Amino acid sequence: MTRTGSADLVIVANRLPVDRVTASDGSRQWRRSPGGLVSALEPVMRANDGAWIGWPGDAGQDLKPFVDDGMSLVPVGLTADEIAEFYEGFSNGTLWPLYHDVVAKPEFHREWWEAYVAVNKRFAERAAEVASKGATVWVQDYQMQLVPQMLRELRPDLRIGFYLHIPFPPAELFQQLPWRRQLLEGLLGADLVGFQLGGAAQNFIRLVRQRVGHKTHRDLVYLPDGRMVKAAAFPISIDAAGFEDLARSPAVERRAKTIREALGSPRKVFLGVDRLDYTKGIYPRLRAFAELIRDGHLDVEDAVFVQVATPSRERVEQYRILRDDIDRLVGRINGDLGRIGRPAISYMHSSYPREEMAALYRTADIMVVTPYRDGMNLVAKEYVACRFDNDGALVLSEFAGAADELRQAWLVNPYDINGMKAALLEAYHAEPKELSRRMKALRKTVIEHDVAKWAGSFLAELAATRPSHGKVVRPARRS
Ligand code: F6P
């Protein structure tokens, strides 16, 4: 029998909302990572004696739970081998490419799968220890898909939700996976399985019917023991008001001005901001921009492309290859098309704090977001939140989840370079009236559907799935 804990709301995620970093004096310290998820959940966590279970981001033993800013954090340690096999291997070498339309080839290795099972088990055990009787546990993302079922076996009293932040692929791709049935059964341990888009929920329901053989009707799965599992879409968002406040601050406005001057005060600034990931479509977007200069539609005196690529998963082979490819492409474009003091592309392989991101969004006349496949893409929403004067253009891939909501963007197919060139040029030449018409509509969507609303609607739906079971999650207290 597992001991129960005192947390009425437990988040289980691959990462903690803090990273363990080495300070300049050599000491180990915790640094808050500025994600929207944590800012959305913080108030409701405080109101419910919440606990967050996750990996601190480096190799090491389990550390003692500690309290950070009123939230109880429960670190789960991973060994160096587990980081290689569970995180870099099965999570990011198998599931990530498979769930993103096989943009890169997924690798299937039995040792990676075994590590995935073992690590999921450890997370489930930790959750079983810290959750109070009848608590709500909300499991996050593709690294944790076995946790719901493992946890239900340990603690049938819990109300369990699962949310997938990335796409869920169609059956034709998912069924390549040798462990497809185990993953589906893992997810079915939840009472509510949330996805970014309705199409992903339908993919899941269809797979459960075909591969596990359960009866389904619309968005419900009927399990043999009488329990029901609901699958539905909850498109994630950002802290829109927080971004807008930041964008309105004098310091950010000053910084935006400085950035523009440092770029040589061009007529228009194009911007790309991505984790350096092969799903993001950085390569075709830079090619499209370069061809517009080569063809004489744009001139480096008038237009510059600023590309920020945040280092990510750097020990995974595909990510190393991508970095070399982008380095070479930027070098070639600037070598061929740049002039003294006027590179066509200003490229930064670096991560920046939120203030710098807001200043970049304020600088950018045209934001270019062109993933081959993306669960949502929060950068597109952050840009919109920062454009409080209703100007600026968003060029957005139709394969980003965000395209379902942000219909007034210039929507593009990243595989179609000519189509992308046409959209970039249209956005470049768009009249202020047209920009304002589009941006007003985009802003309405982003402001009305922020991350707090996302979290609230998931938790409300989760509570409604089994009303007589478990405790009620208390709403966030007003401070
Ligand atoms: O979008 C999926 C996701 O796992 C996010 O949750 C996370 O912020 C991002 O990718 C980076 O992932 P990692 O934890 O591998 O650095």
CSV table of N, CA, C and O in Angstrom, one decimal, residues 10 13 17-18 43 60 76 103-104 108 135 154 169 176 179 203 209 215 236 245 251 270 285 310 338 362 407 415 456:
chain,number,residue,atom,x,y,z
A,10,VAL,N,-1.4,17.9,-8.1
A,10,VAL,CA,0.0,17.5,-8.4
A,10,VAL,C,0.2,17.7,-9.9
A,10,VAL,O,-0.6,17.1,-10.7
A,13,ALA,N,5.6,16.6,-14.7
A,13,ALA,CA,6.1,17.1,-16.0
A,13,ALA,C,7.5,16.6,-16.1
A,13,ALA,O,8.2,16.4,-15.1
A,17,PRO,N,9.8,23.5,-12.8
A,17,PRO,CA,9.7,24.9,-13.3
A,17,PRO,C,11.0,25.7,-12.9
A,17,PRO,O,11.0,26.9,-12.9
A,18,VAL,N,12.0,25.0,-12.4
A,18,VAL,CA,13.3,25.6,-12.0
A,18,VAL,C,14.4,24.7,-12.6
A,18,VAL,O,14.2,23.5,-12.7
A,43,PRO,N,-1.0,30.2,-9.2
A,43,PRO,CA,-2.1,30.6,-8.3
A,43,PRO,C,-3.0,29.4,-7.9
A,43,PRO,O,-3.3,29.3,-6.7
A,60,GLY,N,21.9,13.2,-11.8
A,60,GLY,CA,22.1,13.1,-10.4
A,60,GLY,C,21.0,12.3,-9.7
A,60,GLY,O,20.0,12.0,-10.3
A,76,VAL,N,12.9,14.7,-9.4
A,76,VAL,CA,13.1,13.3,-9.7
A,76,VAL,C,14.5,13.2,-10.5
A,76,VAL,O,14.6,13.8,-11.5
A,103,VAL,N,9.1,14.3,-39.7
A,103,VAL,CA,9.9,15.3,-40.4
A,103,VAL,C,11.4,14.8,-40.4
A,103,VAL,O,12.1,15.0,-41.3
A,104,ALA,N,11.8,14.2,-39.3
A,104,ALA,CA,13.1,13.4,-39.3
A,104,ALA,C,12.7,12.0,-39.0
A,104,ALA,O,11.6,11.7,-38.5
A,108,PHE,N,13.9,3.5,-33.4
A,108,PHE,CA,13.3,2.6,-32.5
A,108,PHE,C,14.3,1.6,-31.9
A,108,PHE,O,14.9,0.8,-32.6
A,135,ALA,N,-6.9,13.4,-4.6
A,135,ALA,CA,-6.3,14.6,-5.2
A,135,ALA,C,-6.5,14.5,-6.7
A,135,ALA,O,-6.8,13.4,-7.3
A,154,LEU,N,-1.5,2.4,-8.8
A,154,LEU,CA,-1.0,2.6,-7.5
A,154,LEU,C,-2.0,3.3,-6.6
A,154,LEU,O,-2.2,3.1,-5.4
A,169,PRO,N,-0.1,12.1,-33.8
A,169,PRO,CA,-0.1,11.8,-35.2
A,169,PRO,C,-1.3,11.0,-35.6
A,169,PRO,O,-1.9,10.3,-34.8
A,176,GLN,N,3.6,2.8,-36.6
A,176,GLN,CA,5.0,2.4,-36.8
A,176,GLN,C,5.6,2.0,-35.5
A,176,GLN,O,6.5,1.2,-35.4
A,179,TRP,N,5.7,-0.1,-29.7
A,179,TRP,CA,5.1,-0.1,-28.4
A,179,TRP,C,3.8,0.7,-28.4
A,179,TRP,O,3.4,1.3,-27.4
A,203,ASN,N,-7.6,11.4,-33.7
A,203,ASN,CA,-6.6,10.4,-34.0
A,203,ASN,C,-6.5,9.4,-32.9
A,203,ASN,O,-6.4,8.2,-33.1
A,209,ARG,N,-9.7,2.6,-30.6
A,209,ARG,CA,-10.7,1.7,-31.2
A,209,ARG,C,-10.0,0.6,-32.0
A,209,ARG,O,-10.3,-0.6,-31.8
A,215,LYS,N,-14.6,0.2,-27.0
A,215,LYS,CA,-15.7,0.8,-27.6
A,215,LYS,C,-15.5,2.3,-27.4
A,215,LYS,O,-15.1,2.8,-26.4
A,236,ILE,N,-3.5,25.5,-26.1
A,236,ILE,CA,-2.7,26.2,-25.0
A,236,ILE,C,-2.4,27.6,-25.5
A,236,ILE,O,-2.5,27.9,-26.7
A,245,ASP,N,2.2,43.9,-20.9
A,245,ASP,CA,2.7,44.8,-19.9
A,245,ASP,C,4.2,45.0,-20.1
A,245,ASP,O,4.7,46.1,-20.1
A,251,ALA,N,11.5,50.4,-20.6
A,251,ALA,CA,12.8,49.8,-20.8
A,251,ALA,C,12.8,48.9,-22.1
A,251,ALA,O,13.7,48.9,-22.9
A,270,PHE,N,12.4,41.7,-40.4
A,270,PHE,CA,11.8,40.3,-40.3
A,270,PHE,C,12.4,39.6,-39.1
A,270,PHE,O,13.6,39.8,-38.9
A,285,ARG,N,12.6,29.1,-44.5
A,285,ARG,CA,12.2,30.5,-44.4
A,285,ARG,C,13.4,31.4,-44.7
A,285,ARG,O,13.2,32.4,-45.4
A,310,THR,N,17.4,29.3,-30.3
A,310,THR,CA,17.7,28.9,-29.0
A,310,THR,C,18.3,27.5,-28.9
A,310,THR,O,17.7,26.6,-29.5
A,338,GLY,N,25.2,39.9,-48.6
A,338,GLY,CA,25.4,41.0,-47.7
A,338,GLY,C,26.3,42.0,-48.3
A,338,GLY,O,27.1,41.8,-49.2
A,362,ARG,N,8.8,43.8,-30.4
A,362,ARG,CA,8.4,45.2,-30.7
A,362,ARG,C,9.2,45.7,-31.9
A,362,ARG,O,8.7,46.6,-32.6
A,407,ARG,N,-6.4,33.0,-37.7
A,407,ARG,CA,-6.8,32.9,-39.1
A,407,ARG,C,-6.4,34.1,-39.9
A,407,ARG,O,-6.3,34.1,-41.1
A,415,TYR,N,6.6,24.0,-47.1
A,415,TYR,CA,7.2,23.2,-48.1
A,415,TYR,C,7.1,23.9,-49.5
A,415,TYR,O,7.8,23.5,-50.4
A,456,GLY,N,-7.7,26.7,-16.6
A,456,GLY,CA,-9.0,26.6,-15.9
A,456,GLY,C,-9.9,25.7,-16.6
A,456,GLY,O,-10.7,24.9,-16.0
